[in-house]
């Protein structure tokens, strides 16, 4: 029976996704996972069944014909992560799909149709697209081009391309992907090379067309010298391109245009580009019209065929890096004659766009910085320290532009990025004004998935700063900082992943990074502390960092219901845990390793934190083994977790508990390392420590878990104080100092844009506003609503776009009167715990509650 909208609220199905994406154009999984969101205006909606149709054409789908797959009516409440189970899909196959659902009383209408397309899947599908490069004797960025002819009516055109380090593609005089930059993305190129698919159907025209590419060095051809030795990366080579354009015509035939020796190349205005260095662009070498049909390329040389990189071609499944915001500067000063300092008012990752009018040959230099010194000049000693000193010194975070001298010129770099708030400009012709510059915020372009706001302006600023830091550090991989290192430091990423998943649709980004992890693992199980690594950072293990591998995989399961990620990496996770276990003595991690990094005052032994992480890792492996029916493994790793835990308690909590270390106490409590009586004592000790000291006294590990341990222990009031006290050390102190992003340490002595203290945003959403995850029911299938009206807040609200749909929690208090509004998505349920301790079980829908806050 179809729901009758006039008689009752009818469910409607939308937000169809395939592998986390609305319309992916290059899916490589043989069984892509589908999901949808049901909207229902009433209460307590639960799905009782679904039916999915996947068709080979929109027409067939419109006739309810699932010629690729008709799931039939499947009785289940599952509505996310449903694997396709139809006919084998071919390379480039387009799949059109829709879904309808049932509840106890009827069926929904069909959803609007959605689609996905399969990627190239194998080498043969590239149909002549070969690796080509520019003039091997030139260090400038190669330009490549080729013309082709379109005859007949085009129904679909797809451009598949990979360029190392980066490729900016052009079609008929226009950049492909207007705002994207640094495509296709960063991987261990000896293991995996990304390619990207573009829908270019509407960019083609009948007759002469022109394809082009500009290649950058990126992480593939690092020539700057720095601590992490990427110039010695085994994959290093000169930039190269592989591309295949497929044009499907109305008459059924397909034309393929591939990158091959018929392409031509020249060096243009990008004289130099480097991932740490920046870019040098000489506009006098521009080649107007190079990317348009009819361009005279007779002086260009034939492109050279380049050896294929070793890595497997893999479709990029996560969003591209893109420019998402243009930031107007707020001030400009001239601390020395001819030296201008531009203040963008916000720390961010990206670059500046320059508008200038000057005589031919005028060279303008823009050097990016997070700080200015007392003399008003940029101050970069904290972030330059890892760059190898050279004579003459290599440029760092520096863009240079040489004018062609033809009126107003506008330029921005393409192949590098910087972390900055300030910019020093020298060589500018005349006196620049604010209108001459714009900041361009560039990072992996996620959709937002969450928000938090409350009555305390400082907390709102911390939330905003966290989002800026998170985005600044999402650059195809999760990084530590956008200025100094740009490295995929694993510890930083594992600490920030939950805040990332709550605030942004970042699942596909972490899925990609876990592949990077798997690629970097050595046969003995070891992983590097930066991922990807060009060979640096293996050595002894560092469980607090290395555990990013199992922990982020588990986060994807907890926050998105992604079981496949656990299965896919199982063997490698086990191999990693075996490696760490082989290093232990008496159940403990015996050596010094990275631990509670950048502590305030009290240092916590790294053996203590590392042993906790080994226990967590073993538990995760045991959990996956249990889920997948591997009983012997399940027992073995549960035993390992338990012996590690017991050894931990003996060594670090008996006979006395480490009352001086907030980190040790908080982590032991939060990770359930202690028997109940000891856990209770540890919580009392933690509360006492915090009350006596009156401030946070941890590094990055403790800072994440102390807020949770206190909140779970009923002391969100204390956690709030740690965050919001305006004196050093605290998050709010940073804001008081003018921070617009989160800093690397409590002292403010290093980078000013790190994300490793960023779980505070997750705590805002999950505890202060109260949208809590229930790991027993992944993906917020069941939600723990537990708002915390503490710290004098009069209201707080948060939202989260969960896999089942939008969740919101909004509360206000007036004296002891407390009011809460919540919204639970269809097909999910929640337990609501009010500040008076009363709990209510609810189904989907919107609800309001009132209570008195006990004094
Ligand atoms: C610093 C990084 C990073 C941290 C490592 C251990 O250099 O910036 O944040 O994880 O050290």
mmCIF file of C-alpha atoms in Angstrom, residues 191-432:
data_model
loop_
_atom_site.group_PDB
_atom_site.id
_atom_site.type_symbol
_atom_site.label_atom_id
_atom_site.label_comp_id
_atom_site.label_asym_id
_atom_site.label_seq_id
_atom_site.Cartn_x
_atom_site.Cartn_y
_atom_site.Cartn_z
ATOM 1 C CA UNK A 191 52.329 1.967 -4.549
ATOM 2 C CA UNK A 192 49.334 3.949 -5.751
ATOM 3 C CA UNK A 193 48.764 6.724 -8.245
ATOM 4 C CA UNK A 194 45.455 8.562 -8.276
ATOM 5 C CA UNK A 195 43.472 9.542 -11.307
ATOM 6 C CA UNK A 196 40.392 11.726 -11.558
ATOM 7 C CA UNK A 197 37.333 11.557 -13.786
ATOM 8 C CA UNK A 198 35.682 14.723 -15.086
ATOM 9 C CA UNK A 199 32.367 15.150 -16.835
ATOM 10 C CA UNK A 200 33.302 17.360 -19.794
ATOM 11 C CA UNK A 201 30.241 16.704 -21.964
ATOM 12 C CA UNK A 202 29.209 20.340 -22.111
ATOM 13 C CA UNK A 203 32.755 21.645 -22.692
ATOM 14 C CA UNK A 204 33.187 20.014 -26.094
ATOM 15 C CA UNK A 205 32.117 21.606 -29.333
ATOM 16 C CA UNK A 206 31.703 20.400 -32.854
ATOM 17 C CA UNK A 207 34.865 20.737 -34.892
ATOM 18 C CA UNK A 208 38.260 21.706 -33.519
ATOM 19 C CA UNK A 209 38.862 21.203 -29.790
ATOM 20 C CA UNK A 210 41.976 21.460 -27.700
ATOM 21 C CA UNK A 211 43.196 19.558 -24.638
ATOM 22 C CA UNK A 212 46.049 20.755 -22.480
ATOM 23 C CA UNK A 213 47.784 20.270 -19.163
ATOM 24 C CA UNK A 214 50.274 22.094 -16.972
ATOM 25 C CA UNK A 215 52.297 19.848 -14.673
ATOM 26 C CA UNK A 216 53.656 20.648 -11.223
ATOM 27 C CA UNK A 217 56.267 18.909 -9.105
ATOM 28 C CA UNK A 218 54.307 18.530 -5.843
ATOM 29 C CA UNK A 219 55.289 15.544 -3.710
ATOM 30 C CA UNK A 220 56.428 13.584 -6.730
ATOM 31 C CA UNK A 221 59.474 15.659 -7.525
ATOM 32 C CA UNK A 222 60.434 17.358 -4.277
ATOM 33 C CA UNK A 223 63.657 19.263 -4.779
ATOM 34 C CA UNK A 224 63.667 21.370 -1.606
ATOM 35 C CA UNK A 225 65.849 20.028 1.147
ATOM 36 C CA UNK A 226 64.210 19.434 4.502
ATOM 37 C CA UNK A 227 64.411 17.047 7.446
ATOM 38 C CA UNK A 228 61.999 14.512 5.926
ATOM 39 C CA UNK A 229 64.175 13.833 2.882
ATOM 40 C CA UNK A 230 61.469 13.781 0.253
ATOM 41 C CA UNK A 231 64.106 14.727 -2.286
ATOM 42 C CA UNK A 232 65.328 11.159 -1.781
ATOM 43 C CA UNK A 233 61.892 9.546 -2.110
ATOM 44 C CA UNK A 234 62.250 6.370 -4.173
ATOM 45 C CA UNK A 235 59.404 7.427 -6.458
ATOM 46 C CA UNK A 236 60.952 10.750 -7.435
ATOM 47 C CA UNK A 237 60.811 11.726 -11.098
ATOM 48 C CA UNK A 238 60.086 14.646 -13.388
ATOM 49 C CA UNK A 239 56.410 15.535 -13.789
ATOM 50 C CA UNK A 240 54.343 13.366 -16.108
ATOM 51 C CA UNK A 241 50.797 13.010 -17.359
ATOM 52 C CA UNK A 242 48.498 10.181 -18.323
ATOM 53 C CA UNK A 243 45.113 11.007 -19.728
ATOM 54 C CA UNK A 244 42.264 9.500 -21.685
ATOM 55 C CA UNK A 245 39.252 11.364 -23.020
ATOM 56 C CA UNK A 246 36.275 9.291 -24.117
ATOM 57 C CA UNK A 247 33.614 10.876 -26.254
ATOM 58 C CA UNK A 248 30.418 8.852 -26.621
ATOM 59 C CA UNK A 249 28.334 9.842 -29.630
ATOM 60 C CA UNK A 250 24.601 9.560 -30.139
ATOM 61 C CA UNK A 251 25.153 6.973 -32.869
ATOM 62 C CA UNK A 252 26.742 4.655 -30.306
ATOM 63 C CA UNK A 253 30.395 4.972 -31.223
ATOM 64 C CA UNK A 254 33.131 6.190 -28.891
ATOM 65 C CA UNK A 255 36.153 8.290 -29.727
ATOM 66 C CA UNK A 256 39.210 8.075 -27.479
ATOM 67 C CA UNK A 257 41.890 10.747 -27.209
ATOM 68 C CA UNK A 258 44.872 9.668 -25.135
ATOM 69 C CA UNK A 259 48.117 11.227 -23.993
ATOM 70 C CA UNK A 260 50.865 9.971 -26.287
ATOM 71 C CA UNK A 261 53.825 11.060 -28.361
ATOM 72 C CA UNK A 262 51.528 13.035 -30.664
ATOM 73 C CA UNK A 263 51.211 15.660 -27.931
ATOM 74 C CA UNK A 264 53.424 18.715 -27.937
ATOM 75 C CA UNK A 265 55.176 20.459 -25.090
ATOM 76 C CA UNK A 266 56.777 23.743 -24.171
ATOM 77 C CA UNK A 267 58.025 25.498 -21.065
ATOM 78 C CA UNK A 268 55.922 28.500 -20.195
ATOM 79 C CA UNK A 269 55.727 31.122 -17.493
ATOM 80 C CA UNK A 270 55.961 28.808 -14.455
ATOM 81 C CA UNK A 271 59.705 29.008 -14.098
ATOM 82 C CA UNK A 272 59.831 27.096 -10.847
ATOM 83 C CA UNK A 273 57.491 25.396 -8.411
ATOM 84 C CA UNK A 274 58.116 23.556 -5.167
ATOM 85 C CA UNK A 275 55.815 22.234 -2.487
ATOM 86 C CA UNK A 276 57.739 23.966 0.326
ATOM 87 C CA UNK A 277 59.200 26.731 -1.791
ATOM 88 C CA UNK A 278 56.284 28.283 -3.609
ATOM 89 C CA UNK A 279 56.120 29.330 -7.204
ATOM 90 C CA UNK A 280 57.917 31.678 -9.565
ATOM 91 C CA UNK A 281 55.914 32.906 -12.536
ATOM 92 C CA UNK A 282 57.289 35.071 -15.296
ATOM 93 C CA UNK A 283 54.346 36.458 -17.241
ATOM 94 C CA UNK A 284 56.643 37.500 -20.062
ATOM 95 C CA UNK A 285 56.791 33.817 -21.033
ATOM 96 C CA UNK A 286 53.032 33.393 -21.279
ATOM 97 C CA UNK A 287 51.734 31.697 -24.402
ATOM 98 C CA UNK A 288 48.325 33.257 -24.962
ATOM 99 C CA UNK A 289 45.792 30.828 -26.352
ATOM 100 C CA UNK A 290 47.970 27.757 -25.731
ATOM 101 C CA UNK A 291 44.949 25.847 -24.492
ATOM 102 C CA UNK A 292 42.605 26.885 -27.314
ATOM 103 C CA UNK A 293 41.970 25.179 -30.634
ATOM 104 C CA UNK A 294 43.897 26.681 -33.526
ATOM 105 C CA UNK A 295 46.908 27.664 -31.402
ATOM 106 C CA UNK A 296 50.062 27.625 -33.469
ATOM 107 C CA UNK A 297 52.268 25.103 -31.690
ATOM 108 C CA UNK A 298 54.837 24.571 -34.400
ATOM 109 C CA UNK A 299 57.589 25.864 -32.137
ATOM 110 C CA UNK A 300 56.574 23.377 -29.424
ATOM 111 C CA UNK A 301 58.521 20.141 -29.139
ATOM 112 C CA UNK A 302 57.034 16.650 -29.255
ATOM 113 C CA UNK A 303 56.153 15.396 -25.779
ATOM 114 C CA UNK A 304 58.440 12.708 -24.416
ATOM 115 C CA UNK A 305 57.134 9.357 -23.302
ATOM 116 C CA UNK A 306 57.874 8.856 -19.619
ATOM 117 C CA UNK A 307 58.144 5.574 -17.740
ATOM 118 C CA UNK A 308 55.009 4.710 -15.808
ATOM 119 C CA UNK A 309 55.248 5.245 -12.061
ATOM 120 C CA UNK A 310 55.268 1.959 -10.155
ATOM 121 C CA UNK A 311 52.026 2.585 -8.310
ATOM 122 C CA UNK A 312 48.667 1.066 -9.252
ATOM 123 C CA UNK A 313 46.274 3.495 -10.916
ATOM 124 C CA UNK A 314 43.455 4.149 -8.478
ATOM 125 C CA UNK A 315 40.508 6.494 -8.776
ATOM 126 C CA UNK A 316 40.500 9.377 -6.325
ATOM 127 C CA UNK A 317 37.487 8.694 -4.177
ATOM 128 C CA UNK A 318 37.695 11.720 -1.909
ATOM 129 C CA UNK A 319 36.956 15.354 -2.737
ATOM 130 C CA UNK A 320 39.651 17.340 -4.518
ATOM 131 C CA UNK A 321 41.716 20.098 -2.991
ATOM 132 C CA UNK A 322 39.947 23.285 -4.010
ATOM 133 C CA UNK A 323 39.809 26.978 -3.299
ATOM 134 C CA UNK A 324 36.771 27.322 -1.103
ATOM 135 C CA UNK A 325 36.974 30.895 0.099
ATOM 136 C CA UNK A 326 38.411 34.204 -1.020
ATOM 137 C CA UNK A 327 39.581 36.228 1.963
ATOM 138 C CA UNK A 328 39.853 40.001 1.822
ATOM 139 C CA UNK A 329 42.857 41.397 3.701
ATOM 140 C CA UNK A 330 42.114 43.627 6.679
ATOM 141 C CA UNK A 331 45.248 45.748 6.928
ATOM 142 C CA UNK A 332 48.407 46.707 5.123
ATOM 143 C CA UNK A 333 51.473 48.301 6.736
ATOM 144 C CA UNK A 334 54.847 49.494 5.500
ATOM 145 C CA UNK A 335 57.295 48.770 8.352
ATOM 146 C CA UNK A 336 60.280 49.538 6.101
ATOM 147 C CA UNK A 337 60.323 51.537 2.902
ATOM 148 C CA UNK A 338 59.055 49.363 0.077
ATOM 149 C CA UNK A 339 58.278 46.410 2.366
ATOM 150 C CA UNK A 340 54.552 45.890 2.789
ATOM 151 C CA UNK A 341 52.926 43.550 5.286
ATOM 152 C CA UNK A 342 49.433 42.432 4.384
ATOM 153 C CA UNK A 343 47.243 41.056 7.187
ATOM 154 C CA UNK A 344 44.464 38.704 6.098
ATOM 155 C CA UNK A 345 42.982 38.640 9.606
ATOM 156 C CA UNK A 346 42.814 34.858 9.516
ATOM 157 C CA UNK A 347 45.393 32.080 9.580
ATOM 158 C CA UNK A 348 44.730 29.641 6.726
ATOM 159 C CA UNK A 349 46.233 27.361 4.096
ATOM 160 C CA UNK A 350 46.513 28.489 0.536
ATOM 161 C CA UNK A 351 48.051 31.450 -1.228
ATOM 162 C CA UNK A 352 47.350 35.002 -2.290
ATOM 163 C CA UNK A 353 45.957 36.273 -5.556
ATOM 164 C CA UNK A 354 47.697 39.344 -6.846
ATOM 165 C CA UNK A 355 46.268 42.186 -8.930
ATOM 166 C CA UNK A 356 48.947 44.497 -10.235
ATOM 167 C CA UNK A 357 49.770 46.990 -12.912
ATOM 168 C CA UNK A 358 53.479 47.543 -13.511
ATOM 169 C CA UNK A 359 56.204 47.891 -16.098
ATOM 170 C CA UNK A 360 57.366 44.772 -17.911
ATOM 171 C CA UNK A 361 59.915 42.840 -15.884
ATOM 172 C CA UNK A 362 58.813 44.150 -12.475
ATOM 173 C CA UNK A 363 59.349 41.303 -9.974
ATOM 174 C CA UNK A 364 57.043 41.104 -6.988
ATOM 175 C CA UNK A 365 57.870 38.759 -4.126
ATOM 176 C CA UNK A 366 55.252 37.547 -1.662
ATOM 177 C CA UNK A 367 56.513 35.715 1.434
ATOM 178 C CA UNK A 368 53.931 34.092 3.666
ATOM 179 C CA UNK A 369 54.088 34.020 7.444
ATOM 180 C CA UNK A 370 51.988 33.251 10.490
ATOM 181 C CA UNK A 371 53.524 35.938 12.655
ATOM 182 C CA UNK A 372 54.929 39.396 12.606
ATOM 183 C CA UNK A 373 57.709 40.425 14.961
ATOM 184 C CA UNK A 374 57.946 43.514 17.194
ATOM 185 C CA UNK A 375 59.467 45.409 14.256
ATOM 186 C CA UNK A 376 56.367 44.724 12.188
ATOM 187 C CA UNK A 377 58.266 42.450 9.803
ATOM 188 C CA UNK A 378 57.294 38.828 9.177
ATOM 189 C CA UNK A 379 58.747 36.320 11.650
ATOM 190 C CA UNK A 380 59.283 32.770 10.406
ATOM 191 C CA UNK A 381 62.059 31.241 12.535
ATOM 192 C CA UNK A 382 59.634 28.788 14.206
ATOM 193 C CA UNK A 383 58.489 27.331 10.911
ATOM 194 C CA UNK A 384 61.666 27.485 8.846
ATOM 195 C CA UNK A 385 63.750 25.474 11.272
ATOM 196 C CA UNK A 386 63.410 22.100 9.522
ATOM 197 C CA UNK A 387 64.429 23.373 6.132
ATOM 198 C CA UNK A 388 68.022 22.470 5.363
ATOM 199 C CA UNK A 389 70.224 25.546 5.361
ATOM 200 C CA UNK A 390 71.621 26.192 1.928
ATOM 201 C CA UNK A 391 73.749 28.839 0.370
ATOM 202 C CA UNK A 392 72.056 30.752 -1.044
ATOM 203 C CA UNK A 393 69.088 29.836 1.130
ATOM 204 C CA UNK A 394 66.233 28.181 -0.735
ATOM 205 C CA UNK A 395 63.067 30.211 -0.783
ATOM 206 C CA UNK A 396 60.339 29.061 1.599
ATOM 207 C CA UNK A 397 56.608 29.851 1.360
ATOM 208 C CA UNK A 398 57.407 32.388 -1.320
ATOM 209 C CA UNK A 399 55.616 33.268 -4.552
ATOM 210 C CA UNK A 400 57.228 35.475 -7.138
ATOM 211 C CA UNK A 401 55.592 37.155 -10.091
ATOM 212 C CA UNK A 402 57.221 38.988 -12.960
ATOM 213 C CA UNK A 403 54.942 41.438 -14.789
ATOM 214 C CA UNK A 404 54.477 41.327 -18.521
ATOM 215 C CA UNK A 405 53.645 45.014 -18.426
ATOM 216 C CA UNK A 406 50.318 44.996 -20.198
ATOM 217 C CA UNK A 407 47.825 46.787 -17.985
ATOM 218 C CA UNK A 408 46.207 45.123 -15.025
ATOM 219 C CA UNK A 409 47.548 41.622 -14.426
ATOM 220 C CA UNK A 410 45.986 39.048 -12.130
ATOM 221 C CA UNK A 411 47.876 36.019 -10.937
ATOM 222 C CA UNK A 412 47.827 33.256 -8.382
ATOM 223 C CA UNK A 413 50.070 30.221 -7.949
ATOM 224 C CA UNK A 414 48.857 26.669 -8.671
ATOM 225 C CA UNK A 415 51.196 23.966 -7.445
ATOM 226 C CA UNK A 416 52.170 24.807 -3.889
ATOM 227 C CA UNK A 417 50.504 26.163 -0.784
ATOM 228 C CA UNK A 418 51.465 27.997 2.350
ATOM 229 C CA UNK A 419 50.171 28.446 5.884
ATOM 230 C CA UNK A 420 49.853 32.091 6.843
ATOM 231 C CA UNK A 421 47.974 35.076 8.077
ATOM 232 C CA UNK A 422 50.473 37.715 6.970
ATOM 233 C CA UNK A 423 52.258 38.281 3.709
ATOM 234 C CA UNK A 424 55.327 40.360 3.049
ATOM 235 C CA UNK A 425 55.293 42.028 -0.345
ATOM 236 C CA UNK A 426 58.410 43.521 -1.900
ATOM 237 C CA UNK A 427 59.087 44.841 -5.357
ATOM 238 C CA UNK A 428 55.552 46.117 -5.788
ATOM 239 C CA UNK A 429 55.352 48.907 -8.347
ATOM 240 C CA UNK A 430 54.027 51.904 -6.426
ATOM 241 C CA UNK A 431 52.109 51.672 -3.184
ATOM 242 C CA UNK A 432 49.822 48.633 -2.883
#
